[in-house]
CSV table of C-alpha atoms and ligand atoms in Angstrom, one decimal:
chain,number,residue,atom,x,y,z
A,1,UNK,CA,8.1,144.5,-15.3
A,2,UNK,CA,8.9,145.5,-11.9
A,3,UNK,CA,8.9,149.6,-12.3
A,4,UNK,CA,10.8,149.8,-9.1
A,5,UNK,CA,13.8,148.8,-10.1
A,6,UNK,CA,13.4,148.1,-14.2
A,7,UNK,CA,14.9,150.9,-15.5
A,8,UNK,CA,13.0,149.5,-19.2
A,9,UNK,CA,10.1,151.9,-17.2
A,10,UNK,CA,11.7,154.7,-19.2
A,11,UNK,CA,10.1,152.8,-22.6
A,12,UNK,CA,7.0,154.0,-21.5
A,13,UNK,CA,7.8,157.3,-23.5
A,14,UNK,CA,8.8,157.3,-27.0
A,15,UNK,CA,9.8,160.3,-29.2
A,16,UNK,CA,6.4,161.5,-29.8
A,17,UNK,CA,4.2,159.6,-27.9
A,18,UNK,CA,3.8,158.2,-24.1
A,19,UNK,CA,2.1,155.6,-22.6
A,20,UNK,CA,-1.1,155.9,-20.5
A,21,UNK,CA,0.1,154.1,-17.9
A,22,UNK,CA,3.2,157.2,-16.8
A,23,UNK,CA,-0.1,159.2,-15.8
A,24,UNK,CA,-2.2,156.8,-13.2
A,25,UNK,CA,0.2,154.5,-12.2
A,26,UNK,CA,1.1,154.8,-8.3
A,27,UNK,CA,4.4,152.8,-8.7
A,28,UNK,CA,5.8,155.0,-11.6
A,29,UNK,CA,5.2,158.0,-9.4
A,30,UNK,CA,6.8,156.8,-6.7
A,31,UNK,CA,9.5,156.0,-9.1
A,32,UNK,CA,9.5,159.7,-10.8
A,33,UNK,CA,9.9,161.2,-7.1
A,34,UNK,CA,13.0,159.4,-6.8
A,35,UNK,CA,14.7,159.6,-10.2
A,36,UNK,CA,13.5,163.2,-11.2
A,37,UNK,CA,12.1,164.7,-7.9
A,38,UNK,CA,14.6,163.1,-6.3
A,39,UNK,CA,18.1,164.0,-8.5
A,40,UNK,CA,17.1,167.5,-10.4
A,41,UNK,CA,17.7,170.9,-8.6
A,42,UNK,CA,13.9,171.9,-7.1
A,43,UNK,CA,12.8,175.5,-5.9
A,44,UNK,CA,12.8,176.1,-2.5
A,45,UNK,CA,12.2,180.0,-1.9
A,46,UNK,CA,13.3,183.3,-2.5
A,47,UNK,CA,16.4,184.9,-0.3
A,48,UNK,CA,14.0,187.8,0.0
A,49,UNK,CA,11.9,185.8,2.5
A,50,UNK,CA,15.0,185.3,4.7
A,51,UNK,CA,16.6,188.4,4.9
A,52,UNK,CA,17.9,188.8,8.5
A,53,UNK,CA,19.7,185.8,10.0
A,54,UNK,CA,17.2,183.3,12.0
A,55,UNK,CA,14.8,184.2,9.1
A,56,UNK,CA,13.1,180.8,8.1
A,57,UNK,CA,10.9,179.7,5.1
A,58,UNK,CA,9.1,176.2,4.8
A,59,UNK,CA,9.1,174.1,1.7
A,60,UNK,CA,8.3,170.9,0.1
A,61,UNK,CA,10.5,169.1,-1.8
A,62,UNK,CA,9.8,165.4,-3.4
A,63,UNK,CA,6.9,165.5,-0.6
A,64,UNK,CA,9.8,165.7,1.8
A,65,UNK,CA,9.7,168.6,4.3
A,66,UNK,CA,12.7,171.3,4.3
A,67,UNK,CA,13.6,174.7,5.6
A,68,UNK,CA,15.2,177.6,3.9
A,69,UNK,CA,17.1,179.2,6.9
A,70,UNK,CA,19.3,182.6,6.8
A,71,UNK,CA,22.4,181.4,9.0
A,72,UNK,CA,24.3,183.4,12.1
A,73,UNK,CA,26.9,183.1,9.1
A,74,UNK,CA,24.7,184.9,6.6
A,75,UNK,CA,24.4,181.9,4.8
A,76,UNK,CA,21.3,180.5,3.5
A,77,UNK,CA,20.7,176.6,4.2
A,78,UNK,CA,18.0,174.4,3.5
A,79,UNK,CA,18.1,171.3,5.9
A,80,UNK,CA,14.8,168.8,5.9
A,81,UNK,CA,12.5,169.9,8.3
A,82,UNK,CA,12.6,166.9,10.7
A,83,UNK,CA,13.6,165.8,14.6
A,84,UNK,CA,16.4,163.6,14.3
A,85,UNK,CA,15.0,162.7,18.2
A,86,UNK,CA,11.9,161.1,16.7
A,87,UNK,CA,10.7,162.8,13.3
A,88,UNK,CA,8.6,165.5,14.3
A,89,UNK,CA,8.6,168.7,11.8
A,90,UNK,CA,11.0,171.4,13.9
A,91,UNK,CA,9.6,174.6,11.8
A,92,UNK,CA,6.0,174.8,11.4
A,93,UNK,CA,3.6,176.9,9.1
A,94,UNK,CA,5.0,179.2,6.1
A,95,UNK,CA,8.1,181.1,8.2
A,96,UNK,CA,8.8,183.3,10.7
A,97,UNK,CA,11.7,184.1,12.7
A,98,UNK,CA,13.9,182.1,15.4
A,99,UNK,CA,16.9,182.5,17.2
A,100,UNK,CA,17.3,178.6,17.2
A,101,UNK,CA,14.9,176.1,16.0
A,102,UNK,CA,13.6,174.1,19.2
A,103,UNK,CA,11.2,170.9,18.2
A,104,UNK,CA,7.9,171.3,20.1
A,105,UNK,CA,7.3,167.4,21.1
A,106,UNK,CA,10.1,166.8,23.6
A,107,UNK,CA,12.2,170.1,23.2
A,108,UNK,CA,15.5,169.3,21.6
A,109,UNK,CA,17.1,172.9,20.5
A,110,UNK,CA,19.1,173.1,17.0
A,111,UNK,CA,21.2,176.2,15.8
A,112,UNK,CA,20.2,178.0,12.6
A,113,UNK,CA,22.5,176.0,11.0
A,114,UNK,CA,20.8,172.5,12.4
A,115,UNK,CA,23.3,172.1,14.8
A,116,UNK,CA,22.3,170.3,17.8
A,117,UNK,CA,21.9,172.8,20.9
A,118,UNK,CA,20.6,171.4,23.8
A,119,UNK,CA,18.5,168.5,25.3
A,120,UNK,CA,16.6,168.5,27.8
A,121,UNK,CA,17.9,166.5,30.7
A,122,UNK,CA,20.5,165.6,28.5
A,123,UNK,CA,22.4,163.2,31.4
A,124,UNK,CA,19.6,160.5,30.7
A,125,UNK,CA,21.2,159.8,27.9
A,126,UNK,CA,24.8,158.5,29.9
A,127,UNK,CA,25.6,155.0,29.3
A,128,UNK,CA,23.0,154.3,26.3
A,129,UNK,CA,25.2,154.6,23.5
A,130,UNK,CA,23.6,157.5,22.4
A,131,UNK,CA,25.9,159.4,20.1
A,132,UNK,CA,25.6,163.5,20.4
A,133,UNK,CA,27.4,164.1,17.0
A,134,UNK,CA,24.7,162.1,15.0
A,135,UNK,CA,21.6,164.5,16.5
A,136,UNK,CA,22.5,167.1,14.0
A,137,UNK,CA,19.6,168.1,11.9
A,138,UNK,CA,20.5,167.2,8.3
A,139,UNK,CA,20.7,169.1,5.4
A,140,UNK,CA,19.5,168.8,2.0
A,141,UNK,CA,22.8,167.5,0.1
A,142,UNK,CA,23.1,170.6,-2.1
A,143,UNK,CA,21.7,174.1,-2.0
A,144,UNK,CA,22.5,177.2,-4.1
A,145,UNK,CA,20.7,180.2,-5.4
A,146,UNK,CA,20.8,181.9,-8.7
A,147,UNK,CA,19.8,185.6,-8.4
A,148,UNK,CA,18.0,184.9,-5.1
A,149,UNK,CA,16.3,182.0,-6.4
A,150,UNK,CA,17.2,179.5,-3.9
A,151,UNK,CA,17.0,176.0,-5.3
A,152,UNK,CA,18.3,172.8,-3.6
A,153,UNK,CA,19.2,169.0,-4.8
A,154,UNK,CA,18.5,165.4,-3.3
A,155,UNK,CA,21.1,164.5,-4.7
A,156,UNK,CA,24.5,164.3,-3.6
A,157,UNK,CA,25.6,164.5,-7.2
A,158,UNK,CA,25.5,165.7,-10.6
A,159,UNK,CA,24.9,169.1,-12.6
A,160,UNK,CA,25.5,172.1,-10.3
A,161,UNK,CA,22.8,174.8,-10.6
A,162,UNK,CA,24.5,176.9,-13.7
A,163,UNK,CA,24.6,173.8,-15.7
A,164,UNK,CA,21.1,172.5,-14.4
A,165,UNK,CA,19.8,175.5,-15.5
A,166,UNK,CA,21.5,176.6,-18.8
A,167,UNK,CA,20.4,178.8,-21.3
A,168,UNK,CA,17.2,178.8,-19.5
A,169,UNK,CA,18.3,180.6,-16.8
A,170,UNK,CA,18.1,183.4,-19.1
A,171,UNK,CA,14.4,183.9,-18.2
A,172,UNK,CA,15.3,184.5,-14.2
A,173,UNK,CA,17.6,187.3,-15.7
A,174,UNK,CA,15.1,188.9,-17.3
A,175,UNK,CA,12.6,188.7,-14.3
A,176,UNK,CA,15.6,190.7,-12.1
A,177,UNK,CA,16.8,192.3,-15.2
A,178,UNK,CA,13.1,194.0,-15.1
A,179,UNK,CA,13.4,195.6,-11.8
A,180,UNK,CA,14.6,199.2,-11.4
A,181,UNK,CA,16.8,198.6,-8.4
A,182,UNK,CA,18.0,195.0,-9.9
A,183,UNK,CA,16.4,192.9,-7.2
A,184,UNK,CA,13.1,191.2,-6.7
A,185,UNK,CA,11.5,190.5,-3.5
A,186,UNK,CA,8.4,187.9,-2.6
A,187,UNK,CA,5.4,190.2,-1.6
A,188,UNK,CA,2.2,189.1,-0.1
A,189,UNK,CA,1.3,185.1,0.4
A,190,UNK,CA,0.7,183.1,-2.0
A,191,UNK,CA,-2.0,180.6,-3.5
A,192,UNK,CA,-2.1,177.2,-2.8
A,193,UNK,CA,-4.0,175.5,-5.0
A,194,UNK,CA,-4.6,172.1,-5.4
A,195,UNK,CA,-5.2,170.1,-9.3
A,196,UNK,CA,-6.8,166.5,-9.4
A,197,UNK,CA,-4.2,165.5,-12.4
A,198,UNK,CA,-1.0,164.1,-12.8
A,199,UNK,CA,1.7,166.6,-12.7
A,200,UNK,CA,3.1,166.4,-16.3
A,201,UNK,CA,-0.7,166.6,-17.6
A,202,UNK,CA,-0.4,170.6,-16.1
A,203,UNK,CA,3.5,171.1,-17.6
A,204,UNK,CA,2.2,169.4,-21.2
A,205,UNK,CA,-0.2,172.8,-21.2
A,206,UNK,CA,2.2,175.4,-20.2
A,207,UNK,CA,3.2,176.4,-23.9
A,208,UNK,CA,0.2,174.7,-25.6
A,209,UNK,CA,-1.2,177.4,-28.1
A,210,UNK,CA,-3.7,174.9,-29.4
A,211,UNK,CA,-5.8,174.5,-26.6
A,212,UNK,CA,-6.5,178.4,-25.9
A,213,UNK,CA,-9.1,178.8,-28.2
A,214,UNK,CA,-11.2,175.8,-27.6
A,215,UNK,CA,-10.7,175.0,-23.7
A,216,UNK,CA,-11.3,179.0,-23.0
A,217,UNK,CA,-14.0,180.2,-25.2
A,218,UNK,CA,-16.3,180.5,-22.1
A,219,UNK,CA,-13.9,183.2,-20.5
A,220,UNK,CA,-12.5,185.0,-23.5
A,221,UNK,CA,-16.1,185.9,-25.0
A,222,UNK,CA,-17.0,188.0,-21.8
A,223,UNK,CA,-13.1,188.8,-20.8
A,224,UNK,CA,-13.3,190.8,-24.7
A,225,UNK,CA,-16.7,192.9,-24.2
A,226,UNK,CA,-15.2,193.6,-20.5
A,227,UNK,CA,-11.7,195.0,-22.5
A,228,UNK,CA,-13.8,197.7,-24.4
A,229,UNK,CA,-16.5,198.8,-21.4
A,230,UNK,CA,-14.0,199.4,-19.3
A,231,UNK,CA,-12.8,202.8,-17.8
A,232,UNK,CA,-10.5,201.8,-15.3
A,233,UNK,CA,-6.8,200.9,-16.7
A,234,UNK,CA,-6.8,197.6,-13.7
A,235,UNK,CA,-9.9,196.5,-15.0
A,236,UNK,CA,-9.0,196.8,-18.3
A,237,UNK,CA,-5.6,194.9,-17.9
A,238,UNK,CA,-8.0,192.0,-16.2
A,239,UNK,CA,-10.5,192.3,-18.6
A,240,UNK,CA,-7.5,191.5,-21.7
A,241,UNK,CA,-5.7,189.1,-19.9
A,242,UNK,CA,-8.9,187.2,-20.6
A,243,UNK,CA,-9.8,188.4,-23.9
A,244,UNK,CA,-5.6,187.4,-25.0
A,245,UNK,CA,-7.0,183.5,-24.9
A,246,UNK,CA,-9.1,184.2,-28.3
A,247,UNK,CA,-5.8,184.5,-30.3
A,248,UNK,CA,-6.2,182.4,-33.7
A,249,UNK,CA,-3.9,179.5,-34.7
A,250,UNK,CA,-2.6,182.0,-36.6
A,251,UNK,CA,-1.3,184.2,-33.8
A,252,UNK,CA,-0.3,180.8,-31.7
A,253,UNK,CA,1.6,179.6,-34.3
A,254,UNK,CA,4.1,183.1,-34.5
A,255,UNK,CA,4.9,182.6,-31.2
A,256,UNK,CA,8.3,181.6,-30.7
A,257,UNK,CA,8.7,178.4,-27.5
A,258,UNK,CA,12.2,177.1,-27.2
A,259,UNK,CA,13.0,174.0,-25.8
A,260,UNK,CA,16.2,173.8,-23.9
A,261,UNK,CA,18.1,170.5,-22.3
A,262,UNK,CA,17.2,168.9,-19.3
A,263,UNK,CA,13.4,169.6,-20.2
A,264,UNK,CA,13.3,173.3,-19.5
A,265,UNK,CA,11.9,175.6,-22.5
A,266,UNK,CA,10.0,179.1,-22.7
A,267,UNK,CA,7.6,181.1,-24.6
A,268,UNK,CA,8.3,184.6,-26.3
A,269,UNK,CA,5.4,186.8,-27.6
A,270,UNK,CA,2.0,185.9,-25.5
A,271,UNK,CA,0.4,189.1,-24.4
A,272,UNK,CA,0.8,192.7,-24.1
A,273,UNK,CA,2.2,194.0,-21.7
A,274,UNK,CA,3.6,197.5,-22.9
A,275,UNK,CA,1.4,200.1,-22.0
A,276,UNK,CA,0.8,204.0,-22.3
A,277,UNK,CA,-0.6,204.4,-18.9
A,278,UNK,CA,1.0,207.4,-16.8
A,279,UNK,CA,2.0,204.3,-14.7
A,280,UNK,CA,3.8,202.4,-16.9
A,281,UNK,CA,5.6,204.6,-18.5
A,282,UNK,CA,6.8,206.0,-15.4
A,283,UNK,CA,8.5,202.4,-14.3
A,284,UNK,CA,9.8,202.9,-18.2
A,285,UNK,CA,11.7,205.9,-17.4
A,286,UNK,CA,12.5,204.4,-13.4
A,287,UNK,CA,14.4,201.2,-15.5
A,288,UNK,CA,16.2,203.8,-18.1
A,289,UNK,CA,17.9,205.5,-15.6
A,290,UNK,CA,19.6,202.5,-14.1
A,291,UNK,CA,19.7,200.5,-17.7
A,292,UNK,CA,20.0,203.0,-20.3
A,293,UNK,CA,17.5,203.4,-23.1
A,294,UNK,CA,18.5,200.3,-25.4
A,295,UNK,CA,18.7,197.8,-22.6
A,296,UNK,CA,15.8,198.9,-21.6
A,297,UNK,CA,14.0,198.4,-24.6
A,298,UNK,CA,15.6,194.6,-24.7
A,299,UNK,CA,15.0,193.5,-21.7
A,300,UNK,CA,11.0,194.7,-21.4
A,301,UNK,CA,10.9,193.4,-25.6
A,302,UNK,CA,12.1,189.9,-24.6
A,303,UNK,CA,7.9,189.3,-23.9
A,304,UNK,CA,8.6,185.9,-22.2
A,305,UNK,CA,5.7,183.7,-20.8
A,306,UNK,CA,5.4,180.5,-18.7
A,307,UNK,CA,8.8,179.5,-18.6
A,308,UNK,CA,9.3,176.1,-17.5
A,309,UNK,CA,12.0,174.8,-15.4
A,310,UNK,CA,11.7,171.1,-15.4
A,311,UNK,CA,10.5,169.1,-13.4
A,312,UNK,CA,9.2,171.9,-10.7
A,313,UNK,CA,9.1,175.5,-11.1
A,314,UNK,CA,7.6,178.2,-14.3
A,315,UNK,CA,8.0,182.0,-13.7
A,316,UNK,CA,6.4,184.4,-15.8
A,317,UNK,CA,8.7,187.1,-16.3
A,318,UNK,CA,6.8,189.4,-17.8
A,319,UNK,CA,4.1,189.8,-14.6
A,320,UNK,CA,6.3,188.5,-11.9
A,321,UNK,CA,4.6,185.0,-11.4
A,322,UNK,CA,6.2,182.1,-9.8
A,323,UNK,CA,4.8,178.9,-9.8
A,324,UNK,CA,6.1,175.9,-7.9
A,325,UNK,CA,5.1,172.1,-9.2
A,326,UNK,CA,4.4,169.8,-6.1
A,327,UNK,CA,2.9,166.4,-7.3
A,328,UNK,CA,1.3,164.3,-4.0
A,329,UNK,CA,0.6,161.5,-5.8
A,330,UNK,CA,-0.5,159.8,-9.5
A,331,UNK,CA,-3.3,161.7,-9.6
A,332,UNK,CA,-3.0,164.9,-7.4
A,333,UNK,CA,-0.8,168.2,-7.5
A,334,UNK,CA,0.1,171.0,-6.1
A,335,UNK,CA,0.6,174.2,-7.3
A,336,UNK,CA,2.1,177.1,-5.5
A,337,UNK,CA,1.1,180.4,-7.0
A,338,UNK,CA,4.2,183.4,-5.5
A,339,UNK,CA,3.8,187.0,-7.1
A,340,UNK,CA,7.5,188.6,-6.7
A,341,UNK,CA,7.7,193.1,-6.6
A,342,UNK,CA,10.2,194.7,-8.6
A,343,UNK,CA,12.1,196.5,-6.3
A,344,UNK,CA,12.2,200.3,-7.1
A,345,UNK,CA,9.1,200.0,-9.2
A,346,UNK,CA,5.8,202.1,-8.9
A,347,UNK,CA,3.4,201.1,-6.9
A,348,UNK,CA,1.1,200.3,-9.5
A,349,UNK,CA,3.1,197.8,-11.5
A,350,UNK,CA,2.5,195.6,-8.5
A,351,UNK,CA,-0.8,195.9,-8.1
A,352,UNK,CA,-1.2,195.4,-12.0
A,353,UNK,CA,0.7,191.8,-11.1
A,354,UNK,CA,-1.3,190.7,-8.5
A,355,UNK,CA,-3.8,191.4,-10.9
A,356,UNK,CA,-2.2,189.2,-13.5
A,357,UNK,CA,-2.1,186.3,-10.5
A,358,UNK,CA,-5.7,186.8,-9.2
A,359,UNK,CA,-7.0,186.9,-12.9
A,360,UNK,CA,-5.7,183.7,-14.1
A,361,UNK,CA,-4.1,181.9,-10.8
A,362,UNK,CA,-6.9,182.5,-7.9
A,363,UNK,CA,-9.5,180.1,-7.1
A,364,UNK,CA,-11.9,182.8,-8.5
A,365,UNK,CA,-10.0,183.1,-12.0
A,366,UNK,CA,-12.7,182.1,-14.3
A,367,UNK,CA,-9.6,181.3,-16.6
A,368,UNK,CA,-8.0,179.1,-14.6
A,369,UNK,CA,-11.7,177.4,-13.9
A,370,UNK,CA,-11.2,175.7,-18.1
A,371,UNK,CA,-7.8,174.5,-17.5
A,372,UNK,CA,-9.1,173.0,-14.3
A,373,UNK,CA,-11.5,171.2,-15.6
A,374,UNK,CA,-9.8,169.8,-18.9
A,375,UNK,CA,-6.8,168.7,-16.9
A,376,UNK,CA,-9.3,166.9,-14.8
A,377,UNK,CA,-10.9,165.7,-18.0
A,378,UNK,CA,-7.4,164.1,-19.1
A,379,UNK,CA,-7.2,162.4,-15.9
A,380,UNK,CA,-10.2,160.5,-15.9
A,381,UNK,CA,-9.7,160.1,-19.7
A,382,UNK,CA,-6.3,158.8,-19.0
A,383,UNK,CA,-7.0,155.1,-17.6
A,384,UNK,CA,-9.3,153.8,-20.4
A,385,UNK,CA,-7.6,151.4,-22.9
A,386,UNK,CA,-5.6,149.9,-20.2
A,387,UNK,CA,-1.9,150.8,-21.9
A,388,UNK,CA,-2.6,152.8,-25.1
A,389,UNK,CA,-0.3,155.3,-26.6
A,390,UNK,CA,-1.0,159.4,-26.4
A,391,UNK,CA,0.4,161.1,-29.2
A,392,UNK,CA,2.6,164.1,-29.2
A,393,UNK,CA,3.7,164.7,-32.4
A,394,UNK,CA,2.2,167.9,-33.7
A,395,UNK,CA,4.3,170.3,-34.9
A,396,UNK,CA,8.0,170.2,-36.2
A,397,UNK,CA,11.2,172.1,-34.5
A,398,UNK,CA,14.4,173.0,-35.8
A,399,UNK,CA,18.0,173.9,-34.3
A,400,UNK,CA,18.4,177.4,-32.9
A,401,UNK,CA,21.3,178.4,-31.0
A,402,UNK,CA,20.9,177.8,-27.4
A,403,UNK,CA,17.8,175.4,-28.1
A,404,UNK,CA,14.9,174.2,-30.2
A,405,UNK,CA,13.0,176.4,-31.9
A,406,UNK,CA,9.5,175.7,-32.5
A,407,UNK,CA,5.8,177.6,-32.3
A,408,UNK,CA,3.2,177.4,-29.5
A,409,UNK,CA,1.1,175.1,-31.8
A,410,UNK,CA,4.1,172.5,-31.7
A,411,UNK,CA,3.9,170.0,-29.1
A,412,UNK,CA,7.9,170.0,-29.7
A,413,UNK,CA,8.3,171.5,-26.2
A,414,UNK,CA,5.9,168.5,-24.6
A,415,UNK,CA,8.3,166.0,-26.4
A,416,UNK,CA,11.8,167.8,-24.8
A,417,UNK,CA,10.1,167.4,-21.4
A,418,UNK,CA,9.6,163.6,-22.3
A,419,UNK,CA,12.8,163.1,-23.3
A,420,UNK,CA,14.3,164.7,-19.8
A,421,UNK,CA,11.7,162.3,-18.2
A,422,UNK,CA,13.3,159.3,-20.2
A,423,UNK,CA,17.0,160.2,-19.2
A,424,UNK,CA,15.6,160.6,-15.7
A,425,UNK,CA,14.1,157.4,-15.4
A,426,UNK,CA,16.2,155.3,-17.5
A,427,UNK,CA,19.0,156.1,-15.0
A,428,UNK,CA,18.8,153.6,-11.9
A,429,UNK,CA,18.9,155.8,-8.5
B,501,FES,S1,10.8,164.5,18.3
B,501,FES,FE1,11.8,166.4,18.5
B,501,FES,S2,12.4,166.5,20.5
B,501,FES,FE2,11.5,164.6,20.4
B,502,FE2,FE1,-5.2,177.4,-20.6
C-alpha cells in the first residue's frame, strides 16, 4: 500500500482499535498533515495580541509558517509568513509591530495586507517577464475568528468555522462568558514545550480518567500533605491542583466527557475551582453585576476541563488555559501553553491561573513530569509487534443531545477522535 495516495490508509483505525503503525510511521504523518492539518480549521492567535492595526503575531500551522496581522482596514489576516522573492520568513520572532512588513534578505516591502510595496531597484526587473501582480504575499485560504479566537483553514473549502466548531464551541463561550467585562485578552508569553510522542498519543490523554491515579501517584502523595500544611490560599490552590490527580475510579467515572463531531469533545466536573477566598468571591460579585445572579451561577457551574478541539487546540475554561497542538514529525510535538486574563477580573484570579499553568504546564510542573514520561513510554512501546492492533474499547457511550455522552473512564472520546481521523484520511486531498 502506497499511504500517499491509498486512501485504504484510513483502515488503519477501526471502531475501537488502531493500528501501531498511525503512530511511528513518517509517511502517514506526512499524510495526516495534509488531510487533517491540512483541511480542518487550526488556531492561529488571539485578536487581543493584534489590537492596533500593523499589530502582528506569528504562528505555525501544518509546520507551515503564517502571520496573524491587524490590517490598515481593521481587519485581521493571516497570510503564510514567506518572500514570494525567494522564501525567506518576512515576520520574525513571536510579534511586534510594523507599519509594513519589509523581508530582511533583499528588502522587498509588503503592506499589512501582503500587498506588494516596493522593490528595491525595481527597474531591473524591465524586460524579464517578471510579473508585479503575482509578488503579493499570499494568504492562508480562509481565516475567521470566533469570539477573538482567530482560527484559519488550508483549505479553500469545506465547513466554515460555526459548523467546524459546533456544539463545542460552547466551551469558548464559557471561557468569555467567565470574564466580568465579556472579553479575554492573551497575558504574558507563553510555554513552548516540546513532547517526544506522536501527537494523538497526547490528545488520547486529554479526558483519560483512568490513567490519573496510576501515572501520577508520585505527585499527588506530596501535592495532598502540601494541601493541608499550607497557609497561603496560592499555595494551597497549587498544592490541590496536585492532590485532584488521587481521585478514585469512582470519582473518574461521575465525570461527564462528551464527544461531539468532527472529533472535538469536553470534560465537565474535574476540579474545584469555587472558592471562599475574599478574592474569589469578589470576581463572584464583579460577574453578577454584568450577568445577574443565575447566569452567574451557570456559567462558573459548567466546571469544564480540557476541551479538545480536534485536531489542534484544548482550552481549559475553567483556569484560562490554551493549548495549541503542533506535531513536527511521527514522533515529536509541540505544545504551546497561552494563559488568557479575564478582562475586568481581580488581580488575583490571574495570578491564581498562571498558577494553574506553571503547576501542571511548566517545564518544572512535577505533574506534567508523569505524563511526559508515559507519553514517551507509549512511543517507544509503540513500534514493537511490527503492525499490532491497540485497543480502545473501554467504556460504553450513549446519545445525548448535542453529543455523546460518556464518563472519563470511557475511552469513548479517544474513539470519536479516531473516527474524525478516519473521515479525514479516507478523503483523498
Ligand atoms: S527573499 Fe525576500 S526580498 Fe528576497
Ligand atoms: Fe495526566
Amino acid at each position: 500500500m502506497d499511504v500517499r495516495t491509498d486512501t485504504s490508509v484510513a483502515a488503519l483505525v477501526e471502531d475501537g482499535r488502531a493500528n501501531r503503525r498511525i503512530y511511528a510511521d513518517p509517511a502517514i504523518f506526512e499524510l495526516e498533515m495534509r488531510r487533517i492539518f491540512g483541511r480542518a480549521w487550526l488556531y492561529v492567535g488571539h485578536e487581543s495580541q493584534v489590537p492596533k492595526a500593523g499589530d502582528y503575531a506569528t504562528a505555525t500551522l501544518a509546520r507551515q509558517p503564517v502571520i496573524m496581522v491587524r490590517g490598515a482596514d481593521g481587519a485581521v489576516r493571516v497570510l503564510f509568513n514567506s518572500c514570494p522573492h525567494r522564501g525567506a520568513l518576512v515576520a520574525t520572532g513571536r510579534g511586534g509591530h510594523v507599519e509594513s512588513f519589509r523581508c530582511d534578505y533583499h528588502g522587498w516591502t509588503f503592506r499589512l495586507d501582503g500587498a506588494l510595496q516596493s522593490i528595491p531597484r525595481e527597474g531591473d526587473y524591465a524586460g524579464t517577464g517578471f510579473d508585479r501582480a503575482c509578488a503579493d504575499m499570499r494568504l492562508v485560504p480562509r481565516a475567521d475568528s470566533y469570539r477573538g479566537f482567530v482560527f484559519a483553514s488550508l483549505a479553500a473549502d469545506g465547513p466554515d468555522l460555526a459548523a467546524f466548531l459546533g456544539p463545542a464551541a460552547a466551551n469558548l463561550d464559557n471561557m468569555v462568558d467567565r470574564a466580568p467585562d465579556g472579553e479575554l485578552e492573551i497575558a504574558g508569553g507563553c510555554f513552548e514545550t516540546l513532547q517526544r510522542n506522536n501527537w494523538k498519543i497526547y490528545l488520547e490523554n486529554l479526558h483519560d480518567g483512568a490513567h490519573a491515579m496510576i501515572v501520577h501517584q508520585s505527585s499527588f502523595g506530596p501535592g495532598k500533605a502540601a494541601a493541608s500544611a499550607a497557609a497561603d490560599p496560592l499555595t494551597r490552590f497549587r498544592a490541590e491542583v496536585v492532590a485532584a490527580n488521587s481521585q478514585n475510579y469512582e470519582q473518574m467515572g461521575a465525570l461527564e466527557v462528551t464527544s461531539y463531531a468532527r472529533g472535538h469533545s469536553d470534560m465537565r466536573g474535574f476540579r474545584r475551582a469555587a472558592s471562599d477566598e475574599p478574592y474569589y468571591l469578589d470576581y463572584v460579585a464583579k460577574l453578577e453585576e454584568r450577568l445577574g445572579k443565575e447566569r452567574t451561577e451557570a456559567v462558573l457551574g459548567t466546571q469544564r476541563h480540557n476541551a479538545m478541539f480536534y485536531p489542534g487546540m484544548s482550552v481549559h475554561p475553567v483556569f484560562m488555559q490554551l493549548r495549541v497542538i503542533q506535531p513536527l514529525a511521527a514522533d515529536l510535538t509541540r505544545v504551546d501553553i497561552w494563559v488568557l486574563r479575564m478582562k475586568g477580573a481581580p488581580a488575583w484570579m490571574h495570578r491564581r491561573n498562571v498558577a494553574f499553568a506553571n503547576t501542571v504546564h511548566s517545564p518544572s510542573s512535577i505533574v506534567k513530569a508523569d505524563d511526559l514520561e508515559i507519553y514517551t513510554r507509549v512511543q517507544r512501546g509503540v513500534v514493537a509487534e511490527g503492525e499490532g492492533w491497540l485497543d480502545q474499547r473501554r467504556g460504553t457511550e450513549a446519545a445525548g443531545a448535542d453529543g455523546a455522552r460518556s464518563t472519563a473512564l470511557s475511552e469513548a472520546f479517544i474513539r470519536n477522535q479516531y473516527r474524525a481521523w478516519r473521515d479525514y484520511m479516507a478523503a483523498e486531498a
